[in-house]
PDB file of C-alpha atoms in Angstrom:
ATOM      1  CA  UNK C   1      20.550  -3.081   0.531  1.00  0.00           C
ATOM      2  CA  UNK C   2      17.175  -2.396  -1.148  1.00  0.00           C
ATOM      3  CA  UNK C   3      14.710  -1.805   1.172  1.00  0.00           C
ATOM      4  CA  UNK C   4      11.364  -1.078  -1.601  1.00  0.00           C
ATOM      5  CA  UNK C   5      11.223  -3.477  -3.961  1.00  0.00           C
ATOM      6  CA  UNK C   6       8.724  -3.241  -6.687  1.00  0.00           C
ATOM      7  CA  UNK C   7       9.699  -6.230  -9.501  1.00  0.00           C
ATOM      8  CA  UNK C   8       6.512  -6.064 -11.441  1.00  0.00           C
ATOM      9  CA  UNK C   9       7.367  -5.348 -15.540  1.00  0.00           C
ATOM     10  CA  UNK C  10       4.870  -2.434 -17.306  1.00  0.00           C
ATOM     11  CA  UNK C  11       1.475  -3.499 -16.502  1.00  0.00           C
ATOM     12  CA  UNK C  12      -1.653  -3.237 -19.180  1.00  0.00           C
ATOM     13  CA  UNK C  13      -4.855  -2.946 -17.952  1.00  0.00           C
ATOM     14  CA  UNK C  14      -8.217  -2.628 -19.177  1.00  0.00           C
ATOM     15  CA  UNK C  15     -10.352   0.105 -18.448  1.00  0.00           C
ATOM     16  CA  UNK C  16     -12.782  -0.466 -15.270  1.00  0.00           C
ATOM     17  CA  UNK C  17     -10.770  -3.536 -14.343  1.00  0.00           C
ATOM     18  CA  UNK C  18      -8.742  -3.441 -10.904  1.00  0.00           C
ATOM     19  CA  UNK C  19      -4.983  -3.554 -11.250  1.00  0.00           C
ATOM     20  CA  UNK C  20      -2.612  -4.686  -7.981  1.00  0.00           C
ATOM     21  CA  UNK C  21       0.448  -2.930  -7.480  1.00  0.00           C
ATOM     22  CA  UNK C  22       3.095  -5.525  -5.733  1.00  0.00           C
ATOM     23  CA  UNK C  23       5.384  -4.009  -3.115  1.00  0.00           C
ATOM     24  CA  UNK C  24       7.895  -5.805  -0.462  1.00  0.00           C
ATOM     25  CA  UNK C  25       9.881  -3.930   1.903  1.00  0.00           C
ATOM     26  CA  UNK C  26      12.746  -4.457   4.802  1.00  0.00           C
ATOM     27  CA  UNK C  27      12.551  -3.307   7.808  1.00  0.00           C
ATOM     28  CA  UNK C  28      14.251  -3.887  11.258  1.00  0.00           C
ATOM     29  CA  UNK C  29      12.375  -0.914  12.080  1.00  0.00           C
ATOM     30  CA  UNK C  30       8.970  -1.596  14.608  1.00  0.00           C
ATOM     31  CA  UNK C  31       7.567   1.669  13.575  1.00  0.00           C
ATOM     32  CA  UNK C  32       7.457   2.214  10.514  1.00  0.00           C
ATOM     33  CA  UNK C  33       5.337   3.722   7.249  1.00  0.00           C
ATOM     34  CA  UNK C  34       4.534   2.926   3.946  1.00  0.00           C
ATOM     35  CA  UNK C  35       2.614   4.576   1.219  1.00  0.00           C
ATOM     36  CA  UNK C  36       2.319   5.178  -2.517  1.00  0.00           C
ATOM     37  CA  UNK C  37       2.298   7.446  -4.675  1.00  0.00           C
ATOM     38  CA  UNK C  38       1.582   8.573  -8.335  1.00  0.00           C
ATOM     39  CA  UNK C  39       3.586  10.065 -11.128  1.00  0.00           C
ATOM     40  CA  UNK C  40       2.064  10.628 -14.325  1.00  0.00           C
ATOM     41  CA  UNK C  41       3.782  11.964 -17.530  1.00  0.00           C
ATOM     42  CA  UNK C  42       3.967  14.923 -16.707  1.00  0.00           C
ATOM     43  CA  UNK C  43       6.586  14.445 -13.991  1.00  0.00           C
ATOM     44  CA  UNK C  44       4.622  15.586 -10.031  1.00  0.00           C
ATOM     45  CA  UNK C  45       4.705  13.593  -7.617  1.00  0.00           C
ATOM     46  CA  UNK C  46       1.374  12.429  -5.685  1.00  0.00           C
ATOM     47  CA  UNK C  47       0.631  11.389  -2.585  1.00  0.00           C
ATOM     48  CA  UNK C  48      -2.187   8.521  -2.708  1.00  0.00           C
ATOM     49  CA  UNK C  49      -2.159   6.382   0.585  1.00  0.00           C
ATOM     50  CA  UNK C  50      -0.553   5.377   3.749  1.00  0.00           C
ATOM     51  CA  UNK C  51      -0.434   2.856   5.970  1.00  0.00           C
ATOM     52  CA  UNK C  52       1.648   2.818   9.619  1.00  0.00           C
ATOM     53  CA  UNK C  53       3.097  -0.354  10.577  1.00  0.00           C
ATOM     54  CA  UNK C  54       0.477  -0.335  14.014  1.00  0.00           C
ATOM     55  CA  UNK C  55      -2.895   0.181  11.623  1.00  0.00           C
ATOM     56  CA  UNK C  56      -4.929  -2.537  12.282  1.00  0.00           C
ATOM     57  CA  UNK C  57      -6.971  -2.193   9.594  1.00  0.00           C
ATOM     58  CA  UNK C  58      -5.790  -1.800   5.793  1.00  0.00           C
ATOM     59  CA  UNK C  59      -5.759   1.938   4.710  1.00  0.00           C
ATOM     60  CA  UNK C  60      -8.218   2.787   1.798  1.00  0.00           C
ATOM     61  CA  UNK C  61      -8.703   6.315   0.001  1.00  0.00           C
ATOM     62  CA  UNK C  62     -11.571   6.420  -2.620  1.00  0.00           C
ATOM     63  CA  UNK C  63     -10.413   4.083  -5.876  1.00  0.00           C
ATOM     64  CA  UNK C  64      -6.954   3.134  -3.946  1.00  0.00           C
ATOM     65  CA  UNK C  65      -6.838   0.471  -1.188  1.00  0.00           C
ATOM     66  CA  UNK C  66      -3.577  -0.944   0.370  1.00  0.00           C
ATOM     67  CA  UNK C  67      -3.487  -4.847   1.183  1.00  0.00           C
ATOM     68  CA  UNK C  68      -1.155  -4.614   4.300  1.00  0.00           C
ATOM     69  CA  UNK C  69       0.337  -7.727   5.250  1.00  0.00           C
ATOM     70  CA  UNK C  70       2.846  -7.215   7.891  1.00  0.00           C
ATOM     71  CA  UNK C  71       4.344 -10.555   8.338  1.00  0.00           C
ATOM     72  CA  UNK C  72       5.105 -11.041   4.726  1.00  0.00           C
ATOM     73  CA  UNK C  73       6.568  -7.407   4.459  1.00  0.00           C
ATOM     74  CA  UNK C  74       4.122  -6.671   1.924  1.00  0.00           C
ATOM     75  CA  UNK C  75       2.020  -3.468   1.149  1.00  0.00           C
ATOM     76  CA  UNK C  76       0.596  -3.863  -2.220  1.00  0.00           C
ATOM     77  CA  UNK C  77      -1.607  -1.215  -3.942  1.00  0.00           C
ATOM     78  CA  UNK C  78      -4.945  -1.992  -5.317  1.00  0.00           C
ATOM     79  CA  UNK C  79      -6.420   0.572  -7.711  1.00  0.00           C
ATOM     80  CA  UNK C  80     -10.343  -0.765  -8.547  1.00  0.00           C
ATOM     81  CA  UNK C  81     -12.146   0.157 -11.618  1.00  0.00           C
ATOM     82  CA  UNK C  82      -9.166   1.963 -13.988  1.00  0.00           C
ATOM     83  CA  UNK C  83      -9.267   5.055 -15.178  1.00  0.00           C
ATOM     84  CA  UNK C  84      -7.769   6.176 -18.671  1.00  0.00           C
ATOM     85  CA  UNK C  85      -6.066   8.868 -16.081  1.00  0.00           C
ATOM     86  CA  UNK C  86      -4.844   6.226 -13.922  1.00  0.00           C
ATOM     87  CA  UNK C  87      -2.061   5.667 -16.516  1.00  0.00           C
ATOM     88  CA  UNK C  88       1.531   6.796 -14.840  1.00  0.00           C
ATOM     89  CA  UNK C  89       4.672   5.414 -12.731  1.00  0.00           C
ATOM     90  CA  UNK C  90       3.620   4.275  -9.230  1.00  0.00           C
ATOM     91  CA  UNK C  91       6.453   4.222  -6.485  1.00  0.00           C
ATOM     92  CA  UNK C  92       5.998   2.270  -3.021  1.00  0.00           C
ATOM     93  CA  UNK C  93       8.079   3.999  -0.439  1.00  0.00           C
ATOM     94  CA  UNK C  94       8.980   3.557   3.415  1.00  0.00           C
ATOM     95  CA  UNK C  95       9.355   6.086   6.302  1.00  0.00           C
ATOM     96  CA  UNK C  96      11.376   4.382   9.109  1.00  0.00           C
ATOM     97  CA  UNK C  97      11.480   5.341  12.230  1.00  0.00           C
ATOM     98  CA  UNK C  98      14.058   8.167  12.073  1.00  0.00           C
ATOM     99  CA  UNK C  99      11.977  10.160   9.103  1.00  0.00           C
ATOM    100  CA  UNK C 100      14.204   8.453   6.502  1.00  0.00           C
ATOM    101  CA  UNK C 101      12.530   7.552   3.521  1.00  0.00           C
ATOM    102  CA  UNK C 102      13.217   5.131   0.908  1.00  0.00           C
ATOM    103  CA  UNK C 103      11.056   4.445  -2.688  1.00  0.00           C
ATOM    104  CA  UNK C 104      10.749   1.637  -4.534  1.00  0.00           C
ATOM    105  CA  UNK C 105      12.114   1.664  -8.245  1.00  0.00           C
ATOM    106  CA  UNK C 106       8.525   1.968  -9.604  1.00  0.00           C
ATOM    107  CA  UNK C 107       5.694   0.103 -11.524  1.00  0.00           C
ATOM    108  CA  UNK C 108       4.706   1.732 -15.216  1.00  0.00           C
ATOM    109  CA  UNK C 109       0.611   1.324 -15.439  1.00  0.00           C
ATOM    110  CA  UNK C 110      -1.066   2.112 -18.629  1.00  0.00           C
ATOM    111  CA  UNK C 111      -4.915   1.626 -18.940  1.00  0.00           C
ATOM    112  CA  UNK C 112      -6.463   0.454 -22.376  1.00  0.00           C
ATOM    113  CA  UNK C 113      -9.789   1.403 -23.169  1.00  0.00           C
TER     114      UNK C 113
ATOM    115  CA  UNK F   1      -2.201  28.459  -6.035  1.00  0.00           C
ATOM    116  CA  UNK F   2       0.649  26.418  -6.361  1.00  0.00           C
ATOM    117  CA  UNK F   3       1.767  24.246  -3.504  1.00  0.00           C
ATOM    118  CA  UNK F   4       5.152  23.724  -3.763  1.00  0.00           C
ATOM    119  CA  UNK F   5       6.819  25.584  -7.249  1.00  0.00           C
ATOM    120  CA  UNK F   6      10.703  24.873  -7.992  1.00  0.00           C
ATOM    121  CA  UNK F   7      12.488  27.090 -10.217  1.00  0.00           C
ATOM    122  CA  UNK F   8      13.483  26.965 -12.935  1.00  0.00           C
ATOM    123  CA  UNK F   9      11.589  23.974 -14.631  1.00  0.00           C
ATOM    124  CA  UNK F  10      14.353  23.500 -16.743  1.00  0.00           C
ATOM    125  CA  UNK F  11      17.742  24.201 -16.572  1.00  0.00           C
ATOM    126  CA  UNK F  12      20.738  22.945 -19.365  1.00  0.00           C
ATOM    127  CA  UNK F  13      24.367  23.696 -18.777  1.00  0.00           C
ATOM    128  CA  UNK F  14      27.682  23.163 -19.322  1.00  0.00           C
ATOM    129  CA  UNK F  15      30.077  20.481 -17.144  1.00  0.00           C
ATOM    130  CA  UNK F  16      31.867  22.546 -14.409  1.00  0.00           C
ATOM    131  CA  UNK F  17      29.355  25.679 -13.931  1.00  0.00           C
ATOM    132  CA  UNK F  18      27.804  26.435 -10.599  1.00  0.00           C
ATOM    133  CA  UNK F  19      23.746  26.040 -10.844  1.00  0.00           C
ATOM    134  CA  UNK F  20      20.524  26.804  -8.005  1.00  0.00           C
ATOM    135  CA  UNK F  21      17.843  25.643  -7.969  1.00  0.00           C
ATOM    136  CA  UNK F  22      15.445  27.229  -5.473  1.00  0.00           C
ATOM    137  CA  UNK F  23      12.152  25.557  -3.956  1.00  0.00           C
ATOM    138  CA  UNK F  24       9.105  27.137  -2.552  1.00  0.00           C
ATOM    139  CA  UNK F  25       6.323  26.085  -0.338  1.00  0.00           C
ATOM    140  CA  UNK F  26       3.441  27.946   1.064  1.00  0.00           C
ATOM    141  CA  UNK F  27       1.828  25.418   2.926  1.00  0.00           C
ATOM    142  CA  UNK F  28       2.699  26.463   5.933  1.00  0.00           C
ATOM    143  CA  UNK F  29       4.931  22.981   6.439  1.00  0.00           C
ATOM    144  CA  UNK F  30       7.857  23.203   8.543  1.00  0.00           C
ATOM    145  CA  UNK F  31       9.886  20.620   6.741  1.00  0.00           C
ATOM    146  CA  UNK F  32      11.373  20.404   3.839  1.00  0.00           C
ATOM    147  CA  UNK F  33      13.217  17.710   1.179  1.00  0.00           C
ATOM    148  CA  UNK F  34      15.401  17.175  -2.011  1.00  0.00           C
ATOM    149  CA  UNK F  35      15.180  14.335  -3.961  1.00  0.00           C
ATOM    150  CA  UNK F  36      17.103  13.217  -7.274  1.00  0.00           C
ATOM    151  CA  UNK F  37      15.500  11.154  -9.837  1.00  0.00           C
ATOM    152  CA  UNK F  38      17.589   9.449 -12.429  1.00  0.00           C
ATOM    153  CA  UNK F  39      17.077   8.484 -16.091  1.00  0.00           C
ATOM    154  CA  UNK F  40      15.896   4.888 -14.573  1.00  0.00           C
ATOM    155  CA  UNK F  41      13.266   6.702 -12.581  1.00  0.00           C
ATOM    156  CA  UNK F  42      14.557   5.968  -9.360  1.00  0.00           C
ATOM    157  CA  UNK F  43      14.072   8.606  -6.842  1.00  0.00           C
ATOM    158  CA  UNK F  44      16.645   8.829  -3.938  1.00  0.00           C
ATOM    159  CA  UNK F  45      16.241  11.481  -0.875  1.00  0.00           C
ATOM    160  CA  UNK F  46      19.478  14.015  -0.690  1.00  0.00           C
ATOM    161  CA  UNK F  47      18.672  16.322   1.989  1.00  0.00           C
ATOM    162  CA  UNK F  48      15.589  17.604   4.370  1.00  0.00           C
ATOM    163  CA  UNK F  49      15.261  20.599   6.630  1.00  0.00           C
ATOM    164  CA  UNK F  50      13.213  20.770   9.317  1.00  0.00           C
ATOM    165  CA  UNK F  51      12.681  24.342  10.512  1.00  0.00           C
ATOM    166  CA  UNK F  52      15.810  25.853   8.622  1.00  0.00           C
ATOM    167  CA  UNK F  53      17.496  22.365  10.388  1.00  0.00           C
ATOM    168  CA  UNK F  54      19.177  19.707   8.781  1.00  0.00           C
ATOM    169  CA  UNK F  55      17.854  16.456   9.577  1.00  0.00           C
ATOM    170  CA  UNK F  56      18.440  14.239   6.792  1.00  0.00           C
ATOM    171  CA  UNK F  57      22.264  14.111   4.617  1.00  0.00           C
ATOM    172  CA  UNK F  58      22.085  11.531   2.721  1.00  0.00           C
ATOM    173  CA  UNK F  59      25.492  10.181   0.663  1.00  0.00           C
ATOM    174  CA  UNK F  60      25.972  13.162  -1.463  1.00  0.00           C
ATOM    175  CA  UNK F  61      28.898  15.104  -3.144  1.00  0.00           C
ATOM    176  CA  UNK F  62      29.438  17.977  -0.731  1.00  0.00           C
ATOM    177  CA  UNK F  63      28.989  19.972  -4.378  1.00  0.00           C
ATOM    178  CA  UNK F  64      25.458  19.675  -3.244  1.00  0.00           C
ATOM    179  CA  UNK F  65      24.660  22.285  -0.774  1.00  0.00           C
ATOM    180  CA  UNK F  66      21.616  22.780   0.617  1.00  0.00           C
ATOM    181  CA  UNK F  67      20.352  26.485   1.826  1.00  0.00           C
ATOM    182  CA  UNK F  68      17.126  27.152   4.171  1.00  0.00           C
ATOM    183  CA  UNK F  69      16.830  30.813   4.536  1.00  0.00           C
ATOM    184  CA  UNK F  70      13.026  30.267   5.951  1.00  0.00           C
ATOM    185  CA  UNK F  71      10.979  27.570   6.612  1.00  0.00           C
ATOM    186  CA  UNK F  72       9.145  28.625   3.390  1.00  0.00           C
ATOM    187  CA  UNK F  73      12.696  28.200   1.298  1.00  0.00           C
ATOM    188  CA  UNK F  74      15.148  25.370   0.450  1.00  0.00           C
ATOM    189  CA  UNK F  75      16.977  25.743  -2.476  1.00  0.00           C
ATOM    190  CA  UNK F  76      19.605  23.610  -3.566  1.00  0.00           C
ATOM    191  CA  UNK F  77      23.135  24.887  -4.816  1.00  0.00           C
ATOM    192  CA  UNK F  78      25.218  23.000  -7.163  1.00  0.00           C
ATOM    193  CA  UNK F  79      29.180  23.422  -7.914  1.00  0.00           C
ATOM    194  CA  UNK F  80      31.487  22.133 -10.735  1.00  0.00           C
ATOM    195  CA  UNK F  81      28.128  20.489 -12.299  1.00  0.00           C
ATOM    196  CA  UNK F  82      29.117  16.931 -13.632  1.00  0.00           C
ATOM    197  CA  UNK F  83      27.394  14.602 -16.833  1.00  0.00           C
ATOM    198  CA  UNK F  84      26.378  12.840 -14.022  1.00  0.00           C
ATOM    199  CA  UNK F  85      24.223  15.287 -12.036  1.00  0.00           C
ATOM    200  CA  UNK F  86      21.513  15.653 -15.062  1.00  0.00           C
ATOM    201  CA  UNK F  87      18.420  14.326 -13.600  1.00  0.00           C
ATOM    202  CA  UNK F  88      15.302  15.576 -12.258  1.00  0.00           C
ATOM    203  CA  UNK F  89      15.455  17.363  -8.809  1.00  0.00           C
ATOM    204  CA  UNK F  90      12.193  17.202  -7.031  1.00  0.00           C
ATOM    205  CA  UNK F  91      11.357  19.564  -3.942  1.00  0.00           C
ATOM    206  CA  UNK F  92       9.141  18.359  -0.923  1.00  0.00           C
ATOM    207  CA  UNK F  93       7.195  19.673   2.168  1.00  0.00           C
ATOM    208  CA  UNK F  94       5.392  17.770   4.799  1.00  0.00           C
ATOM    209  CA  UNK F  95       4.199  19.105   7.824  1.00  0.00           C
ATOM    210  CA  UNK F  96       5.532  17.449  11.257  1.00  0.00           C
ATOM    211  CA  UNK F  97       4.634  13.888  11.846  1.00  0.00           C
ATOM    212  CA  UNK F  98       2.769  14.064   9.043  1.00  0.00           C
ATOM    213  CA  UNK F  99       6.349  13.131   7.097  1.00  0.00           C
ATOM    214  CA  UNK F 100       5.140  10.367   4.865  1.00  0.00           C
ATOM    215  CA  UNK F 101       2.405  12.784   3.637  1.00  0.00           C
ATOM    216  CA  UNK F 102       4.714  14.925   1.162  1.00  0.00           C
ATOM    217  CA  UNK F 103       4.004  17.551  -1.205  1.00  0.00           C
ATOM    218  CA  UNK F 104       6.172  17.521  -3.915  1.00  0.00           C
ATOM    219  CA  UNK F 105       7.312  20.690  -6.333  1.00  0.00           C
ATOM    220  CA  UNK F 106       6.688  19.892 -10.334  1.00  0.00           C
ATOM    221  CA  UNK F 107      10.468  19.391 -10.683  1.00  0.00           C
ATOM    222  CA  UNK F 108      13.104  20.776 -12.048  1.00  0.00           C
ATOM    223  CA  UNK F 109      15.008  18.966 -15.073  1.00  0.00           C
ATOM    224  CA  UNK F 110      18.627  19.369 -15.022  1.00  0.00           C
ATOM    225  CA  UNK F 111      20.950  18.791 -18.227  1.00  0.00           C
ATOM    226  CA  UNK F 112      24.829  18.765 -17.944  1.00  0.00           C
ATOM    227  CA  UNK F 113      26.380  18.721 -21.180  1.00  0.00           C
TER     228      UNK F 113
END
């Protein structure tokens, strides 16, 4: 069973704008982890954000913010004002608690000037 | 200085050749992952190492073998290559509990023909 699930199509967005990410996950799990990360064209992987499933408050890191909402098994990714650079594949993933991880299928961003 | 390097970057052969592909960190991180990434873009876990240990073995032909000589080292052995195998191969580090913060290598593109 899937246990990231990113649905969103290719997203355009316009330069400056904020873009939101959508990410659902499932989990029997109590302790658990979720981040994001980035991979442009040219193929790394890397690391933006995390949240653990005991944060109280949402996790934020410069441009990226993560809207954390536990009881809808939701951690979606916020990036405000785009950057032409911000263009690239964007994966949710989820560390449970034995260290196994699991990413989403991915979300294609490209930002229009 | 490069993180995490993977060589080679690319690698094309035939269907039922043996292929490495050998993974570096110098982070210092004491654990250590392969991932596979299809044409589709999804990215699936195969194996990590933690301290030359195997701690993660996920569903996967036992053509795949894994080899930690070091902490430093996991490279990842391939027999009687298939069509099926051609993807990109990513190599990871993280350090500890720090497991959902991973470093990834720049990948290594792998074409059976």
């Amino acid at each position: 069973a899937q246990k990231i699930t990113q649905t969103q199509p290719g997203m355009f967005v316009q330069e400056k704008e904020a873009v939101t990410l959508d990410c659902t996950y499932d989990t029997s799990d109590p302790s658990y982890g979720l981040f994001w990360y980035k991979q442009p064209s040219s193929g790394e992987m890397i690391f933006l954000i995390y949240q653990g499933s005991y944060d109280q408050q949402n996790a934020t890191e410069g441009r990226y913010s993560l809207n954390f909402q536990k009881a809808r098994k939701s951690a979606n990714l916020v990036i405000s004002a785009s950057q032409l650079g911000d263009s690239a594949m964007y994966f949710c993933a989820m560390r449970e608690g034995n260290n196994r991880l699991a990413f989403g299928k991915g979300n294609q961003v490209v930002v229009i000037p | 200085d490069t993180a995490v390097s993977q060589t080679p970057k690319y690698l094309v052969t035939q269907m039922g050749n043996d292929k490495s592909i050998k993974c570096e960190q110098n982070l210092g991180h004491d654990t250590m992952y392969w991932y596979k990434q299809d044409s589709k873009k999804f990215l699936k876990i195969m194996f990590s190492y933690n301290n030359k240990e195997l701690i993660i073995n996920e569903t996967v032909p036992n053509r795949f073998s894994p080899k930690s000589p070091d902490k430093a080292h996991l490279n990842l052995h391939i027999n009687s290559l298939e069509l099926g195998d051609s993807a990109v191969y990513f190599c990871a580090s993280s350090q500890g509990n720090r497991a959902y913060e991973q470093y990834f290598g720049p990948g290594t593109r792998l074409t059976v023909t």
